[in-house]
Short mmCIF file of C-alpha atoms in Angstrom, two decimals:
data_model
loop_
_atom_site.label_atom_id
_atom_site.label_comp_id
_atom_site.label_asym_id
_atom_site.label_seq_id
_atom_site.Cartn_x
_atom_site.Cartn_y
_atom_site.Cartn_z
CA MET A 1 -0.08 -0.11 0.02
CA ALA A 2 0.88 3.33 -0.59
CA THR A 3 -0.96 6.55 1.39
CA ASN A 4 -0.17 9.64 0.09
CA ASN A 5 -1.00 13.29 0.91
CA GLU A 6 -2.02 14.65 -2.58
CA ILE A 7 -2.09 18.59 -2.84
CA GLU A 8 -2.84 19.84 -6.21
CA PHE A 9 -4.36 22.32 -8.65
CA LYS A 10 -6.77 22.27 -11.59
CA GLN A 11 -8.29 24.34 -14.11
CA ILE A 12 -10.17 23.16 -16.96
CA LEU A 13 -9.25 24.43 -19.99
CA ASN A 14 -10.95 24.83 -23.45
CA GLU A 15 -9.02 23.37 -26.51
CA ASN A 16 -7.56 26.47 -27.82
CA VAL A 17 -5.71 27.05 -24.24
CA TYR A 18 -4.71 22.84 -23.94
CA ASN A 19 -3.11 23.11 -27.24
CA ASP A 20 -0.96 26.19 -26.22
CA ILE A 21 0.13 24.45 -23.00
CA LYS A 22 0.78 20.91 -24.67
CA HIS A 23 2.77 23.10 -27.87
CA LYS A 24 4.88 24.97 -24.79
CA TYR A 25 5.27 22.36 -22.36
CA PHE A 26 4.74 19.17 -23.59
CA LYS A 27 5.76 19.77 -27.44
CA ASP A 28 7.72 16.25 -27.86
CA ASP A 29 5.42 14.23 -25.66
CA THR A 30 3.27 11.29 -26.28
CA PRO A 31 0.11 10.85 -24.48
CA PHE A 32 -0.05 8.04 -22.23
CA LYS A 33 -3.67 6.30 -21.79
CA GLN A 34 -5.39 5.16 -18.39
CA ILE A 35 -9.03 4.33 -17.54
CA ASN A 36 -10.76 5.53 -14.33
CA TYR A 37 -13.44 2.89 -13.55
CA TYR A 38 -15.37 4.98 -10.32
CA ILE A 39 -17.11 3.00 -8.09
CA ASP A 40 -19.95 4.11 -5.08
CA THR A 41 -23.33 2.41 -3.87
CA GLU A 42 -26.54 3.53 -5.54
CA ASP A 43 -27.14 6.50 -3.46
CA PHE A 44 -23.33 7.86 -3.67
CA LYS A 45 -22.54 7.38 0.16
CA LEU A 46 -18.66 7.96 -1.13
CA LYS A 47 -19.37 10.93 -3.10
CA SER A 48 -21.95 12.77 -0.30
CA ASN A 49 -18.90 12.35 1.79
CA GLN A 50 -16.33 13.98 -0.44
CA SER A 51 -14.93 10.67 -1.13
CA ALA A 52 -14.05 8.91 -3.62
CA LEU A 53 -13.33 4.95 -4.77
CA ARG A 54 -11.96 4.51 -8.61
CA ILE A 55 -9.68 1.25 -10.03
CA ARG A 56 -7.20 3.24 -12.25
CA VAL A 57 -6.01 0.92 -15.67
CA LYS A 58 -2.84 2.07 -16.79
CA ASP A 59 0.04 -0.45 -18.70
CA ASP A 60 -2.40 -3.39 -18.16
CA THR A 61 -2.32 -2.89 -14.37
CA TYR A 62 -4.96 -2.32 -11.93
CA GLU A 63 -4.61 0.24 -8.92
CA MET A 64 -7.28 0.91 -6.36
CA THR A 65 -7.36 4.32 -4.49
CA LEU A 66 -9.39 5.80 -1.82
CA LYS A 67 -9.78 9.06 -1.92
CA VAL A 68 -11.01 10.81 1.47
CA PRO A 69 -10.32 14.42 2.69
CA ALA A 70 -7.81 15.57 4.55
CA GLU A 71 -6.65 19.03 6.68
CA VAL A 72 -4.79 20.22 3.46
CA GLY A 73 -5.91 18.30 0.09
CA LEU A 74 -6.17 14.33 0.09
CA THR A 75 -5.46 11.78 1.61
CA GLU A 76 -4.86 8.46 -0.89
CA TYR A 77 -4.86 5.05 -0.25
CA ASN A 78 -3.04 3.39 -3.39
CA PHE A 79 -3.06 -0.42 -3.93
CA ASP A 80 -2.71 -2.86 -6.54
CA VAL A 81 -5.57 -5.01 -7.27
CA SER A 82 -6.72 -7.77 -9.06
CA ILE A 83 -9.93 -7.04 -10.23
CA GLU A 84 -10.79 -6.49 -13.94
CA PRO A 85 -13.16 -3.63 -14.08
CA LYS A 86 -16.44 -3.70 -15.85
CA ILE A 87 -19.07 -1.36 -15.81
CA ASN A 88 -22.06 -2.56 -13.28
CA LYS A 89 -19.96 -5.26 -11.74
CA VAL A 90 -20.54 -5.50 -8.05
CA ILE A 91 -17.46 -5.04 -5.83
CA SER A 92 -17.74 -7.24 -2.39
CA HIS A 93 -16.15 -6.17 1.02
CA ASP A 94 -13.89 -9.27 0.36
CA GLN A 95 -12.22 -7.86 -2.78
CA LEU A 96 -11.48 -4.47 -1.07
CA PRO A 97 -8.23 -4.02 0.47
CA SER A 98 -8.26 -4.50 4.21
CA ASP A 99 -7.43 -0.55 4.78
CA ILE A 100 -10.04 0.61 2.30
CA ARG A 101 -12.10 -2.10 3.56
CA HIS A 102 -12.18 -0.94 7.19
CA ILE A 103 -12.45 3.09 6.11
CA ILE A 104 -15.50 2.55 4.17
CA SER A 105 -17.73 0.03 6.32
CA GLU A 106 -16.58 1.72 9.67
CA LYS A 107 -16.34 5.58 8.88
CA TYR A 108 -18.92 5.88 6.13
CA GLY A 109 -21.18 2.48 7.09
CA ILE A 110 -21.13 0.81 3.11
CA GLN A 111 -22.79 -2.30 3.70
CA ASP A 112 -21.21 -5.52 1.46
CA GLY A 113 -22.64 -6.13 -1.70
CA SER A 114 -23.65 -2.37 -2.00
CA LEU A 115 -20.81 -1.02 -4.06
CA SER A 116 -20.57 -1.18 -8.16
CA ILE A 117 -18.93 0.45 -10.83
CA LEU A 118 -20.57 3.01 -12.12
CA GLY A 119 -18.91 4.18 -14.91
CA ALA A 120 -15.55 4.89 -16.70
CA LEU A 121 -13.63 7.68 -17.57
CA THR A 122 -10.52 7.71 -20.41
CA THR A 123 -7.50 10.24 -19.79
CA TYR A 124 -4.99 10.78 -22.20
CA ARG A 125 -2.28 12.54 -19.84
CA MET A 126 1.09 14.02 -20.38
CA GLU A 127 3.64 14.80 -17.07
CA THR A 128 5.99 17.28 -17.00
CA ASN A 129 8.34 19.03 -14.10
CA TYR A 130 7.77 22.56 -13.82
CA LYS A 131 9.29 24.76 -11.12
CA ASN A 132 10.26 21.38 -9.07
CA GLU A 133 6.63 20.45 -9.28
CA LEU A 134 4.42 17.92 -11.41
CA LEU A 135 2.59 19.56 -14.14
CA VAL A 136 0.01 17.45 -15.66
CA LEU A 137 -2.28 18.25 -18.85
CA ASP A 138 -5.31 15.96 -19.12
CA LYS A 139 -7.95 15.29 -21.86
CA SER A 140 -10.79 13.02 -20.40
CA GLU A 141 -13.43 11.50 -22.55
CA TYR A 142 -16.55 10.02 -20.92
CA LEU A 143 -20.30 9.56 -21.42
CA GLY A 144 -20.19 11.50 -24.75
CA THR A 145 -18.32 14.19 -23.77
CA GLU A 146 -14.84 15.20 -23.31
CA ASP A 147 -12.77 17.81 -21.70
CA TYR A 148 -9.35 19.67 -20.91
CA GLU A 149 -7.31 20.25 -17.73
CA LEU A 150 -4.59 21.21 -16.20
CA GLU A 151 -3.18 19.75 -12.62
CA PHE A 152 -0.22 21.20 -10.42
CA GLU A 153 0.47 18.53 -7.97
CA VAL A 154 2.65 20.43 -5.20
CA ASN A 155 4.51 19.34 -2.05
CA GLN A 156 3.70 22.83 -0.18
CA TYR A 157 0.16 24.64 -0.73
CA GLU A 158 1.06 28.41 -0.56
CA GLU A 159 4.58 27.85 -2.58
CA GLY A 160 2.63 25.46 -4.87
CA LEU A 161 -0.37 28.09 -5.23
CA THR A 162 2.20 30.91 -6.25
CA LYS A 163 3.50 28.45 -8.98
CA PHE A 164 0.36 27.25 -10.39
CA ASN A 165 -1.02 31.25 -10.46
CA GLU A 166 1.93 32.70 -12.45
CA LEU A 167 1.79 29.45 -14.70
CA LEU A 168 -2.00 30.28 -15.00
CA GLN A 169 -1.24 34.79 -15.60
CA SER A 170 1.45 33.49 -18.74
CA PHE A 171 -1.69 32.08 -20.54
CA ASN A 172 -4.07 34.73 -19.30
CA LEU A 173 -6.27 32.63 -17.27
CA ALA A 174 -7.22 33.74 -13.59
CA HIS A 175 -7.67 29.82 -11.24
CA GLN A 176 -11.18 28.89 -10.79
CA LYS A 177 -11.32 25.88 -9.18
CA PRO A 178 -13.34 23.04 -10.85
CA LEU A 179 -15.08 19.99 -9.93
CA ASN A 180 -12.56 17.21 -9.71
CA LYS A 181 -12.56 14.25 -12.46
CA VAL A 182 -15.02 12.14 -10.47
CA GLN A 183 -17.41 14.56 -9.43
CA ARG A 184 -17.51 16.09 -13.39
CA PHE A 185 -18.00 12.53 -14.54
CA PHE A 186 -21.02 11.78 -11.80
CA GLU A 187 -22.45 15.23 -12.86
CA ARG A 188 -22.28 14.01 -16.35
CA LYS A 189 -23.65 10.98 -15.49
CA LYS A 190 -26.72 12.75 -13.54
CA GLU A 191 -27.34 15.31 -16.92
CA LEU A 192 -28.07 11.93 -18.78
CA SER A 193 -30.56 10.46 -16.73
#
């Protein structure tokens, strides 16, 4: 298991700004593909607690991640798993890593058999170092739509925010905190239902 405190800043981009940033910082990079399969209860218990559970498929590996609110940012619990994700597949408690099983049952009261894979989001991602932090450029496709996002993963909140705002200003952007991918996915799912 890997646990880390994730501090990141995000910005939704339009396609033109995405291409400008790609040209400036990722000119010679080829995006890699990853698919996030989102897991929750039918009544969205995780989402209502500002938490998210996913299985990420990348290079034929499966990683389960639970994200829960932390004092600053999010705490991530990451585990390699052998669960092959499929839409509508029910995830039983005995398939979950013990740390994740403990958190969702004890903290959120999620009963065995009530979790299922509700959908998938495919991301084409590029990563680079920017001012000793991780700059990430994403194009995501889900539920008949696509969006573009800039992420900046940092070690220290205040210093990271300053660097991120400077980067945004260089493209004439003002920081507007967006919904994260899982939130955008579920908002789109709600629109379609």
